[in-house]
Amino acid sequence: MNGATVLTRVFERPVRAVRQDPNVTVMALVGVIIAYLSLSPTFMLFYGSFLSKPLGVPGEFTLQHYVRAYSDPVTYQLLVNSFIFAAGSSLLATFLASVVAWITVRTNAPLRRIFELTAVVPNIFPPLMLAVAWGALLSPRTGLINRALIQFLGLASAPFNIYSMAGMIFVEGLITAPLAFLIVSASLHSMDPSLEESARVAGSSNLQIARRITFPIIRPALLASATLNFVRAIESFETPAIIALPARIEVFTTKIYREAIGAFPPNQNVAATYAVSLLVITMVFVYLYRRLTSSSERYVTVTGRDYRPMIIDLGKWRYFASAIAALILVLIVVLPLLVLLYVSFVTYLHVPGEKTWDLLTLDHYRSNLTDGRTYRALQNSLFLAIGGATLCMLLASVTAYMTTKTKAAGRSLIEALTFIPWAFPGTALAIGLLWTYVYVPLPIYGTLWILLIGYITRFLPYGLRTMTSTVVQVHDDLPAASMTCGAGFWATFRRILLPLLRPGFIAGWIILATIYLREFSTSIFLYSPGSEPIGPLLYHFYVDGNLGPMCSLGVIVSVICLLLIVVARRIGKVGFEGR
Amino acid sequence: MKLREDCATLVVGLLALVAFAATAHAQAPNVDAAKKEEKIVVYGAQVPQAMEPMHKAFEKKYGIKVEYWRGSSTQVAERALSEFRAGRPGYDVVEGNRGVQLIMKNEGLFTKYIPPSSEKFPAQFKEKDGLITAWRALPISILYNTDMVKPGDAPKTLDDLLSPKWTGKITMPDPTRHTTTAQFLWNLSKFKGDKWLDYVKALAKQQPILVESLAPVTTTIIKGEAPVGITYIKYVKQYKGPVGYVLMDKYLTDPNYMSLSAKTTRPNAARLYIEYVCSPEGQKAAADEGEFPMLPGIIPPIKDAEKVVPGLVFMDNPSEEEFKKLMGETFRQIFFGK
């Protein structure tokens, strides 16, 4: 048997399968793209961690980076710090979110719809800005809240210090609370009220119902929220980048940054080693999350059932409930927004007083709107947001359709592959991509394309989630009718499915575009000076101490985010809360 | 006729040779060729707001666009080295302090270029190999918040910072992440001999607020987060706010350099840019933004700046190995050890 015969035999089956079912071609294409996106950085991250020479220099296999990393007691301190930080902030986020969700969904507290802003507004702030805003509010000597408390209560020293583990947990908890709110409120919305009603008929008090019925029912959602936020916090680089250094606390992400960029000389091999450890940790927790939600997926997706949850009459306590929810809204939305606006309009950050009137200025806006670097960063980020979100949603749509509506082989393999981007921390993915594109002979390293690939890979699961829940609702008859009339896969996809999927497509697109516009933790490692997006530019403003330009750019980006959402909703004619 | 042409060629040739010998390998840039290259990319450690007026003037004069990316000296070196090793350098010119410029030079990142205007710079800053060109000096002193500290109460010397009065009230860059600060502390041996490390340990005991690089030291002072800090004098001019500096006898000073990429695709524009930066026009534009330029006689518009110039003490440069040891071990233990 010669080589040609062997090859023919090997390819015979797949070729025949493609002829019989064109879905197999599409499935194979989707499979190859997703496999490439998720496996190449994973493989190269491991490769880099075992290589003796730095990025771009041929080296040999070595275990020395692992030996160095794990013989260093600092690593174990990192592990402890990262776990305390992630666990603390995820518990705080879930707690705050549950309180607001319960008040808005299940009670008759006045103004409760307004508190849902807690979940929506932070999606337009660059996440770095929240940490900076809280730095301005709670730094020990100059924090505006600290100064106000010292002045009005006559305290001897500042009561709060943001530059501490508690400060980091507090800020990260506030940043991740909106996600927790979405999960918990969806669960509260979709729960069957008949159980509670039965308990009430049986004579249970409100508290008993809450403890015995409501809590057990939403427990999976609470656990899911806590687990997901744990993963988000352990991979978060925004908050640690601003708060951990002055606090002299090191977590995994700051260590990766220090080794890859911040140290001299940088050591991308050791950075890869730490990134591998971080990836393993996040994979374990994402696996746990998926186990937890596999039976309770219905809590976060549209189920088609339309329950009207029972509204609890809080009596005179309803004002108290509103006050609590308002306080949380102030912490998550109002205060950071006010600080951003304040800093963006004064010459330099100071405690507001008489001299503030003399220091009011539009200079920071003027400098941003006329500066070539800012202009180019805005251009880059808009390109990444619009192009990236569109490409990512197209890929997600095809993938979601293939995995839910067809019986093509390899569906489970694709689902397994999307597990990796789910778990990939932004910092680890970036290091993996750096190692990949230094070796891949395509002009991608140091260009916008490496960022585009990074963004699509990392946030593909977000697109998949929206599209899967939309595709499930499309009745099988429509594409089947199209196919029967002789339309191929692409014609059916373009003319039947895409219009039907538009609401889901646009909702996912909005989520992705707003994330891409503000992305920081992957970009900071991957950008080059010519391809600098907004996230790294904001960070550079911060490290140079240019808080005014930073905050004014933050405000500008928030406005652009808002415009993107409005325009996309016009195009899609759907509500943001439609999902 | 032919003879006359030949003679003319010979005379022109001889004149060119004389001119070449007289400028000692300095090479005037080709302006026309530079203009055709349209733009250059500069990676530098100078804050963008201080570079902007000079870049605008250059762009106006020659129609060549300057794309400037700023990082700390450390970040600039890291990025330039990574891109060079990966075979994809995105820069034409690299600006930065001597320590990291020497490391990049040794890795082969630069090619020789001596701008004619640099001939008038002090002899000690002329590099024999012509691979790096000094263009500004950066004296380091103590800066303080003038709203919080009266000039009389400000520390007079670096030793004054060790007083209990300043515990927890000093800001400086993290010497495990910032090369110039590591170099500064190491060079304190010029003033303190073998006892320099004792000073560093005592300074660490003052629990300074550590920031990323020398620039944010200034804003930490302006905000009042720390009333005093160690950083460049020039920031008094480059940042708006209540900030002054301490006049001392001597200042550890770092010269910064401009170097031409060995793999530049815009060699003429890059040479023209370096020449412009060293020309009296470029040096004056830099001084106007608070820089202490290399061309003698040009002083920045900072109060008592002329008194600073005689006190400049230029720092020595640790080797790459010494940097590694200082930043990765010595200072890590002193500033982050239990």
Coordinates of N, CA and C in Angstrom, one line a residue, chain A residues 89-90 92-98 100 118-119 122 170-184 225 229 232 328 332:
Chain A
S89 N -13.8 39.3 47.7 CA -14.6 40.2 46.8 C -15.8 39.5 46.2
S90 N -15.7 38.1 45.9 CA -16.8 37.5 45.3 C -17.9 37.3 46.4
L92 N -18.5 39.5 48.8 CA -19.0 40.8 49.0 C -20.0 41.2 47.8
A93 N -19.5 40.8 46.6 CA -20.3 41.1 45.4 C -21.6 40.4 45.4
T94 N -21.5 39.1 45.7 CA -22.8 38.3 45.7 C -23.7 38.8 46.8
F95 N -23.2 39.2 48.0 CA -24.0 39.7 49.0 C -24.7 41.0 48.6
L96 N -23.9 42.0 48.1 CA -24.5 43.3 47.7 C -25.5 43.0 46.6
A97 N -25.2 42.2 45.7 CA -26.1 42.0 44.5 C -27.4 41.3 45.0
S98 N -27.3 40.4 45.9 CA -28.5 39.7 46.4 C -29.4 40.6 47.1
V100 N -29.7 43.9 46.6 CA -30.3 44.8 45.6 C -31.3 44.0 44.8
T118 N -27.8 49.8 39.0 CA -26.6 49.2 39.6 C -25.9 48.2 38.7
A119 N -26.8 47.5 37.9 CA -26.3 46.5 37.1 C -25.9 47.0 35.7
P122 N -22.4 50.5 35.4 CA -21.0 50.2 35.4 C -20.5 49.6 34.1
F170 N -12.9 45.4 48.7 CA -14.0 46.3 48.7 C -14.2 46.8 47.2
V171 N -13.1 47.3 46.6 CA -13.3 47.8 45.2 C -13.6 46.7 44.2
E172 N -13.0 45.6 44.3 CA -13.3 44.5 43.4 C -14.7 44.0 43.6
G173 N -15.1 43.9 44.8 CA -16.5 43.5 45.1 C -17.5 44.5 44.4
L174 N -17.2 45.8 44.5 CA -18.1 46.7 43.8 C -18.1 46.6 42.3
I175 N -16.9 46.3 41.8 CA -16.8 46.2 40.3 C -17.5 44.9 39.8
T176 N -17.4 43.8 40.6 CA -18.0 42.6 40.1 C -19.5 42.4 40.5
A177 N -20.0 43.3 41.4 CA -21.4 43.2 41.8 C -22.4 43.2 40.7
P178 N -22.3 44.0 39.7 CA -23.3 44.0 38.6 C -23.5 42.6 38.0
L179 N -22.4 41.9 37.7 CA -22.5 40.6 37.2 C -23.3 39.6 38.1
A180 N -23.0 39.7 39.4 CA -23.7 38.9 40.4 C -25.2 39.3 40.4
F181 N -25.4 40.6 40.3 CA -26.8 41.1 40.3 C -27.6 40.4 39.1
L182 N -27.0 40.4 37.9 CA -27.7 39.8 36.8 C -28.0 38.3 37.0
I183 N -27.1 37.6 37.6 CA -27.3 36.2 37.8 C -28.4 36.0 38.9
V184 N -28.3 36.7 40.0 CA -29.2 36.5 41.1 C -30.6 37.0 40.8
S225 N -22.9 32.6 41.2 CA -22.5 34.0 41.2 C -21.1 34.1 41.9
N229 N -17.7 35.0 40.1 CA -17.0 36.3 40.6 C -15.6 35.9 41.2
R232 N -13.5 35.7 38.3 CA -13.2 37.1 37.7 C -12.2 37.9 38.6
I328 N -26.2 51.2 48.1 CA -25.4 50.4 47.3 C -25.3 51.0 45.9
I332 N -21.8 52.0 44.1 CA -21.3 51.3 42.9 C -21.3 52.3 41.7

